[in-house]
PDB file of C-alpha atoms in Angstrom:
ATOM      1  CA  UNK A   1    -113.381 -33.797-107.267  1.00 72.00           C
ATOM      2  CA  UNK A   2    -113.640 -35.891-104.443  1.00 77.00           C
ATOM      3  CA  UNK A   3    -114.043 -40.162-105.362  1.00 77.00           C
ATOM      4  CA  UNK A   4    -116.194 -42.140-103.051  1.00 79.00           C
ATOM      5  CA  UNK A   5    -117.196 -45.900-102.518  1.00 83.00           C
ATOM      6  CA  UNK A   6    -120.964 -45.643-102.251  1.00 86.00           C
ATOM      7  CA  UNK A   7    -122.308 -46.900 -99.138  1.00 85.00           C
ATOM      8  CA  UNK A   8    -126.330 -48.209 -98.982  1.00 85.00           C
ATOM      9  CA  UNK A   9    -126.412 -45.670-102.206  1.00 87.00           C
ATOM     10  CA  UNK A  10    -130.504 -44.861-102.930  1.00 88.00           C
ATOM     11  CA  UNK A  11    -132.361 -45.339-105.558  1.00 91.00           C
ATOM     12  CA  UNK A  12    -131.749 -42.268-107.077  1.00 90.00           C
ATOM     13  CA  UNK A  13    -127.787 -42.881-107.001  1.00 90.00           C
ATOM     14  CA  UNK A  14    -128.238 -46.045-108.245  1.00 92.00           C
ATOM     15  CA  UNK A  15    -130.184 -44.759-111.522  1.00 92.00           C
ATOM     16  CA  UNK A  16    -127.441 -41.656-112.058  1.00 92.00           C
ATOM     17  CA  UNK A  17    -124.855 -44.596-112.015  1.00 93.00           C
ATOM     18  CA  UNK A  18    -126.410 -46.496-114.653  1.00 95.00           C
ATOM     19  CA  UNK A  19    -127.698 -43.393-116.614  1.00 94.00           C
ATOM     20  CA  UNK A  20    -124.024 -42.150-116.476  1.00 94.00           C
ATOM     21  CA  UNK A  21    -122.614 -46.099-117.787  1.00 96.00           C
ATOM     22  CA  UNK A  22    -125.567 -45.785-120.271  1.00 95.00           C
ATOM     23  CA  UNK A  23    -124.416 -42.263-121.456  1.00 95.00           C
ATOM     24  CA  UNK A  24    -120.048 -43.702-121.484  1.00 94.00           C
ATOM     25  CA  UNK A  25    -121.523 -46.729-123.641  1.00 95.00           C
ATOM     26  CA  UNK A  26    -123.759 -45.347-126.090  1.00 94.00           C
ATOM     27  CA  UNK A  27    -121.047 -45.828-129.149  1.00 93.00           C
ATOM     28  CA  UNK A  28    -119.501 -48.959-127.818  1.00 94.00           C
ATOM     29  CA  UNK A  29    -119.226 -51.452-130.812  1.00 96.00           C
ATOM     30  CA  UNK A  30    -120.230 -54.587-128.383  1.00 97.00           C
ATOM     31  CA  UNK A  31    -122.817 -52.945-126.397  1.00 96.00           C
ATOM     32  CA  UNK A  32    -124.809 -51.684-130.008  1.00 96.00           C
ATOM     33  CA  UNK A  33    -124.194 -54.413-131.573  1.00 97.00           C
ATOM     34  CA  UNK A  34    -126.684 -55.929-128.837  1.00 97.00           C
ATOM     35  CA  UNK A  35    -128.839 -53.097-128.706  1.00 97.00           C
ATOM     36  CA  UNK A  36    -128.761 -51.322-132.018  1.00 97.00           C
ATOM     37  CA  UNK A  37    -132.220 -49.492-131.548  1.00 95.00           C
ATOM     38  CA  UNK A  38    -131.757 -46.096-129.309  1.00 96.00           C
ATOM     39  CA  UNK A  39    -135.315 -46.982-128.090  1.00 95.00           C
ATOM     40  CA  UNK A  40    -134.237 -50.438-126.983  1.00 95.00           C
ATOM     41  CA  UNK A  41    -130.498 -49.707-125.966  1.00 97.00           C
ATOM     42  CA  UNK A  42    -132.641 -47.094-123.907  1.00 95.00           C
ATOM     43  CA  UNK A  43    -134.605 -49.828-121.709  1.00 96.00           C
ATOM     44  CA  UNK A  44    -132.714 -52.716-122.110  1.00 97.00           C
ATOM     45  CA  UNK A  45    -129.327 -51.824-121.907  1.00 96.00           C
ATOM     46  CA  UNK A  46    -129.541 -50.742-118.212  1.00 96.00           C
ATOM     47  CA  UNK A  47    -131.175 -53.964-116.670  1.00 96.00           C
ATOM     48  CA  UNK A  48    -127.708 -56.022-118.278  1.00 97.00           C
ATOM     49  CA  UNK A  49    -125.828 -52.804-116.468  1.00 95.00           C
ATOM     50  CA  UNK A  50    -127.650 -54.336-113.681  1.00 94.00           C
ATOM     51  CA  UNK A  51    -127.312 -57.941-113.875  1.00 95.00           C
ATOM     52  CA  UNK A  52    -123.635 -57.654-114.510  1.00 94.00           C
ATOM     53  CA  UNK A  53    -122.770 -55.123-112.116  1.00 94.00           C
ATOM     54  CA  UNK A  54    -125.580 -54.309-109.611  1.00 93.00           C
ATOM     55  CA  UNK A  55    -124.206 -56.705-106.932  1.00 95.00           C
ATOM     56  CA  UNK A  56    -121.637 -53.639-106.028  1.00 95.00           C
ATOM     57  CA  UNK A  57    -124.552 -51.624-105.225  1.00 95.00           C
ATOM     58  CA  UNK A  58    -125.284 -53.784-102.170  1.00 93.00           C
ATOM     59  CA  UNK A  59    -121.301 -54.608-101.285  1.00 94.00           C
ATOM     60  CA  UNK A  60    -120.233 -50.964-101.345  1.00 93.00           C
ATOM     61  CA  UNK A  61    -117.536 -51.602-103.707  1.00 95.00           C
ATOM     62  CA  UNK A  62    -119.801 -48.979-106.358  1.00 95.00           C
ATOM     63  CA  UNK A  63    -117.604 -46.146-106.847  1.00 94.00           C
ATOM     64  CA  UNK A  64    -117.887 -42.626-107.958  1.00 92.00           C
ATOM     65  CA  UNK A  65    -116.459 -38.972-108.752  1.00 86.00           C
ATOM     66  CA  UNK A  66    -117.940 -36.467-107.596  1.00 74.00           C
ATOM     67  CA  UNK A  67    -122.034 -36.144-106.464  1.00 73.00           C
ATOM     68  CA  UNK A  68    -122.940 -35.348-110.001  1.00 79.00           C
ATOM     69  CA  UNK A  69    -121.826 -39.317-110.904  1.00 83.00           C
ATOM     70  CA  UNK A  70    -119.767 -38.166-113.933  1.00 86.00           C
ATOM     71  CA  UNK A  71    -117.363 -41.108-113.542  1.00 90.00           C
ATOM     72  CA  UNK A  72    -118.472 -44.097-112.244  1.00 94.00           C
ATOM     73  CA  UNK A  73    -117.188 -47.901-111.669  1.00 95.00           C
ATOM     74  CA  UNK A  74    -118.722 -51.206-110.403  1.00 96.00           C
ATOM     75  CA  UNK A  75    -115.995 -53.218-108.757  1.00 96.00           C
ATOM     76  CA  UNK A  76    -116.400 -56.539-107.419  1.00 96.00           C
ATOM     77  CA  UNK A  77    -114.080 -58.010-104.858  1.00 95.00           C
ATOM     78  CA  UNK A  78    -112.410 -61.115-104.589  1.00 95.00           C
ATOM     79  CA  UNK A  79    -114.738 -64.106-104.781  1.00 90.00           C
ATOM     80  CA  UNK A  80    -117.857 -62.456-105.939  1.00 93.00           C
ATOM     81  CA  UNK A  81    -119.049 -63.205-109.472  1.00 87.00           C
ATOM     82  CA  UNK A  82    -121.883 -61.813-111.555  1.00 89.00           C
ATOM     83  CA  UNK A  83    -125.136 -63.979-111.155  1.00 90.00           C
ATOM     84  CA  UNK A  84    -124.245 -65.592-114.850  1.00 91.00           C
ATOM     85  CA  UNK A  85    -127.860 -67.066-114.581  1.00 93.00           C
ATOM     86  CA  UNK A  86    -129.436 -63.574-114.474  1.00 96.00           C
ATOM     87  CA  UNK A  87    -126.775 -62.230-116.914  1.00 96.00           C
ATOM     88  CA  UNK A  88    -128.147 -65.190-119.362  1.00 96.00           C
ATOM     89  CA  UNK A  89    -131.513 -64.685-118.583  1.00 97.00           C
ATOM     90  CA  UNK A  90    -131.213 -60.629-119.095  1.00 97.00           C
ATOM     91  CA  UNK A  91    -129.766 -61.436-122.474  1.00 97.00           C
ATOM     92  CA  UNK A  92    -132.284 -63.557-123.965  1.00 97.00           C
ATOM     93  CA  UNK A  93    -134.845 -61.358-122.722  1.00 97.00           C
ATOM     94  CA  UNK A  94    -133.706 -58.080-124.077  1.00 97.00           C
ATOM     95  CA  UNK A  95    -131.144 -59.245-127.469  1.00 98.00           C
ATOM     96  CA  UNK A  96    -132.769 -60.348-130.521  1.00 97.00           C
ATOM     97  CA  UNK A  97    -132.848 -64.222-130.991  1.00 98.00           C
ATOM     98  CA  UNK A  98    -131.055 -64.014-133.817  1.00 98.00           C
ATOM     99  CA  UNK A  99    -128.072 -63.088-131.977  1.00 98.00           C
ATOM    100  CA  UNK A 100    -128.171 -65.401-129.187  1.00 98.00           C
ATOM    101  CA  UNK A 101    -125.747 -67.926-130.031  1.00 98.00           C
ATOM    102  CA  UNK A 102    -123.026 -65.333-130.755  1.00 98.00           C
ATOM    103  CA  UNK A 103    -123.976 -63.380-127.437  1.00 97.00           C
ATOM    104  CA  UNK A 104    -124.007 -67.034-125.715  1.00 97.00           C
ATOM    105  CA  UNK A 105    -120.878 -68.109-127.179  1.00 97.00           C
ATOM    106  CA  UNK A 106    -119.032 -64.446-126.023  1.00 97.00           C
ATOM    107  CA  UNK A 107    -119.949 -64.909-122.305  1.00 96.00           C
ATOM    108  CA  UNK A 108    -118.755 -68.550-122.339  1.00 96.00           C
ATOM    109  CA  UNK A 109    -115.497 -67.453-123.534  1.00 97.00           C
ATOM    110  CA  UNK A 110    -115.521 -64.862-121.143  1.00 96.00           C
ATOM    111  CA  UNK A 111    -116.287 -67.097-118.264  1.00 95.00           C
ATOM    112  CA  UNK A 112    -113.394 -69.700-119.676  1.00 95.00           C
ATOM    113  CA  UNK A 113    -110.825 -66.782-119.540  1.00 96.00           C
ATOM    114  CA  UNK A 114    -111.917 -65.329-116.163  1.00 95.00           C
ATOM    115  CA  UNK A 115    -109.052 -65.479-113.211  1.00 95.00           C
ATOM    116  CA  UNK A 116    -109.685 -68.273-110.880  1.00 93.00           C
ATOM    117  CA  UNK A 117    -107.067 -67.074-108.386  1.00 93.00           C
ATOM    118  CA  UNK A 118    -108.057 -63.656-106.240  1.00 94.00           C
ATOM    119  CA  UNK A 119    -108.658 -60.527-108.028  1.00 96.00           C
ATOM    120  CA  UNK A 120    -110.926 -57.487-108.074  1.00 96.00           C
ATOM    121  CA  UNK A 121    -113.214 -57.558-110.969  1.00 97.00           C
ATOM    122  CA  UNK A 122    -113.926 -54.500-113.002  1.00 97.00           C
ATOM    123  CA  UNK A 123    -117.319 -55.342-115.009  1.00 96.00           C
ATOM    124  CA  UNK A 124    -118.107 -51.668-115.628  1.00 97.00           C
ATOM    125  CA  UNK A 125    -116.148 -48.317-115.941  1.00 96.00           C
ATOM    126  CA  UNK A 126    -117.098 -45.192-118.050  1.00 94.00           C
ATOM    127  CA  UNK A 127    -117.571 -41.650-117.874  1.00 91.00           C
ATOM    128  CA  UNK A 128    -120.293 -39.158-118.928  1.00 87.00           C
ATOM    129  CA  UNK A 129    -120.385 -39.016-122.416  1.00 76.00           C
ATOM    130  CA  UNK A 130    -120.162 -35.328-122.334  1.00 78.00           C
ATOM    131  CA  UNK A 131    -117.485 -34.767-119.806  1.00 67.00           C
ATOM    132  CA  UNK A 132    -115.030 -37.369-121.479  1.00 74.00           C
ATOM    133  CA  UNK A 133    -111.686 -36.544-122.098  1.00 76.00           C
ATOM    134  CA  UNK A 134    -111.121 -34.271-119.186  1.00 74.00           C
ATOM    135  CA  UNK A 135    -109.069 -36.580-117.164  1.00 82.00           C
ATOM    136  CA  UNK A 136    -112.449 -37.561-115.056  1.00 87.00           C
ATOM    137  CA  UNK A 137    -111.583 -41.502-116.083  1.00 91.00           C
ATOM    138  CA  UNK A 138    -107.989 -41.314-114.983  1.00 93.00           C
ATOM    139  CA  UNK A 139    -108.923 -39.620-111.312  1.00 93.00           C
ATOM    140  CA  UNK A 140    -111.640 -42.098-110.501  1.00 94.00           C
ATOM    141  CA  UNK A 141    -109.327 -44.934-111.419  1.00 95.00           C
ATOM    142  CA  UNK A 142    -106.075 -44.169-109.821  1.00 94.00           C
ATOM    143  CA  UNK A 143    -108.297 -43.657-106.432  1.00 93.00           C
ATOM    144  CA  UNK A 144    -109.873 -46.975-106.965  1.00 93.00           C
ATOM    145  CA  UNK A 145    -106.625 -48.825-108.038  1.00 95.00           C
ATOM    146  CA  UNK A 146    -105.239 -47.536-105.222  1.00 92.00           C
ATOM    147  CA  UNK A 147    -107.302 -48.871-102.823  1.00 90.00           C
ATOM    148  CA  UNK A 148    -107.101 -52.236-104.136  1.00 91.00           C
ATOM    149  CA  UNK A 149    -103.356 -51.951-104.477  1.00 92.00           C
ATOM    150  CA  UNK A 150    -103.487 -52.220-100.607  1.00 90.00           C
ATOM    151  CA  UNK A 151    -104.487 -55.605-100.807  1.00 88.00           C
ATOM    152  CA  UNK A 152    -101.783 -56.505-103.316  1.00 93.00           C
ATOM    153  CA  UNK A 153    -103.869 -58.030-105.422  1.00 94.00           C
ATOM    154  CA  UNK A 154    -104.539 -58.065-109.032  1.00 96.00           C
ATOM    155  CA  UNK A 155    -107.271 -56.372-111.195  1.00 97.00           C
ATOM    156  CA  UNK A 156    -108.872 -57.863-114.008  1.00 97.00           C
ATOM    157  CA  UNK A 157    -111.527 -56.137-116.939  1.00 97.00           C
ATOM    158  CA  UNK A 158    -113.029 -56.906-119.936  1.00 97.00           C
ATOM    159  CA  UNK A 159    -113.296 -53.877-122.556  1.00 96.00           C
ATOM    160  CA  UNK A 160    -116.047 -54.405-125.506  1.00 93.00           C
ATOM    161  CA  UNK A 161    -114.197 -51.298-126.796  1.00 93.00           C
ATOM    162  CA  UNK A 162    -110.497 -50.964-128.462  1.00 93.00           C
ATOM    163  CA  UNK A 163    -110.613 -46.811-128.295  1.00 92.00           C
ATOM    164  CA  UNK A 164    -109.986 -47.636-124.476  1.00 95.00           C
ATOM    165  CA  UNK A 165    -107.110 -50.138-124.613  1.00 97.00           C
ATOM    166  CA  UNK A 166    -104.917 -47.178-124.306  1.00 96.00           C
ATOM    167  CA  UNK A 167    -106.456 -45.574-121.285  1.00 96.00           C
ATOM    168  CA  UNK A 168    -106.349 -48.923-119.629  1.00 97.00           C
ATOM    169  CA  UNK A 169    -102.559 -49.511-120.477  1.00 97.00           C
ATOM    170  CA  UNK A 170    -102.175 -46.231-119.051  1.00 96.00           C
ATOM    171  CA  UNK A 171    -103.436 -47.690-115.633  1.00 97.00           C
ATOM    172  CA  UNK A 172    -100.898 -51.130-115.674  1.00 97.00           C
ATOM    173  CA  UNK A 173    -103.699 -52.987-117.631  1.00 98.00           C
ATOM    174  CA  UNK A 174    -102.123 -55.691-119.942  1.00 97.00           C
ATOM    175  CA  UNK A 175    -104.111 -57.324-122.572  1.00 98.00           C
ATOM    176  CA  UNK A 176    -104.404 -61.010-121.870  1.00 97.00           C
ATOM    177  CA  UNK A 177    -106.430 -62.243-124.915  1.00 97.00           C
ATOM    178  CA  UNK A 178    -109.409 -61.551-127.183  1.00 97.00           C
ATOM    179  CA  UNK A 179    -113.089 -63.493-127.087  1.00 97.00           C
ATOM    180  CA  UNK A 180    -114.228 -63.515-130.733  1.00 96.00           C
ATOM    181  CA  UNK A 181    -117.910 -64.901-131.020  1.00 96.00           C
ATOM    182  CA  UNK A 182    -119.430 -64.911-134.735  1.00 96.00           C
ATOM    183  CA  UNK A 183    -120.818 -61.294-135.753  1.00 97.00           C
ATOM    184  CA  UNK A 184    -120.004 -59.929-131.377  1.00 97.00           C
ATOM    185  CA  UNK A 185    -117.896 -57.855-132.201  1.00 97.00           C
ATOM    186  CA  UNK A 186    -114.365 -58.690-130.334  1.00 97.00           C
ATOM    187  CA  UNK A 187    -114.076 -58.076-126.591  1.00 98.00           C
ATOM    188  CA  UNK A 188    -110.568 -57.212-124.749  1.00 98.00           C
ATOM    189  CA  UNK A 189    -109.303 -59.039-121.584  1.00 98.00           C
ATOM    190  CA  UNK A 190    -107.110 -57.221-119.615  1.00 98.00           C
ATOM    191  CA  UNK A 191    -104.866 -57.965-116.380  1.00 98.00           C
ATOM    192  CA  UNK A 192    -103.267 -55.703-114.274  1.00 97.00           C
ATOM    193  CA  UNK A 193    -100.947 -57.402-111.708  1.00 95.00           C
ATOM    194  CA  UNK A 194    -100.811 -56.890-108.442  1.00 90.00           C
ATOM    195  CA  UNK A 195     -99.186 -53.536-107.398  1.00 85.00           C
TER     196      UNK A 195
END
């Protein structure tokens, strides 16, 4: 299978994207811990897919394997950050107010341990629920990683998930600390230095 940057992607590719992240999240302890209700985690959770991601629609740095968007990842380059005012906003919107301080509290300490020196920023990686564990993950990312590793700079991720700490280690990923946040359950950061 063939893995391509999406360039102008439509409409269309843009929703098989996010159903596919949707799908590769559905168990994530973080992610349903913000969105416990299939119904809601059904609506909401794509718009934060969005707000954290959806820049890489527009810069072409939205990548996937294969037409059928079984693997997917939303890269940012160097210099380009979320819109943390839309993230926030998404957030409040769509989480229950009685988590908001904890889900507040999580992205500050997210923002705190964020790279300030260049890097490519992973905010979103996942694969099909049903056509995990067929090495789909590990193709996609070796193409993207090495693309980037022509720029010799590093990559940095957060994972809301510890079942995929080993994958990422896998891929020259080293874990750089852990954002704790009242009942959030923990997040990951990861580093992988320049290759």
């Amino acid at each position: 299978m063939e893995a391509i940057a999406l360039q102008d992607p439509s409409p269309d590719q843009q929703a098989r994207v996010l159903a596919t992240l949707a799908s590769a999240f559905r168990r994530d302890p973080v992610e349903r811990w913000l969105y416990p209700d299939d119904h809601q985690y059904e609506h909401d959770f794509p718009l934060f897919l969005a707000a954290f991601g959806g820049v890489a629609f527009e810069l072409g740095t939205a990548w996937t394997l294969g037409d059928d968007c079984a693997a997917v990842a939303l890269w940012l380059p160097p210099r380009v950050e979320p819109d943390g005012a839309h993230i926030i906003r998404v957030l409040l919107d769509t989480v229950a107010p009685v988590k908001h301080l904890d889900t507040l509290a999580a992205m500050e300490q997210m923002d705190a341990a964020h790279p300030s020196s260049a890097h490519w920023y992973l905010p979103w990686f996942g694969v099909n629920a049903e056509r995990q564990s067929h090495g789909l993950g590990s193709q996609l990312m070796s193409k993207c990683l090495g693309v980037i590793d022509a720029a010799r700079l590093p990559t940095y991720l957060e994972t809301p998930n510890p079942r995929t700490l080993p994958f990422y280690r896998r891929h020259g990923f080293e874990v750089t600390g852990v954002v704790n946040a009242g009942t959030c359950p923990p997040i990951t950061l990861m580093l992988r230095p320049a290759h």
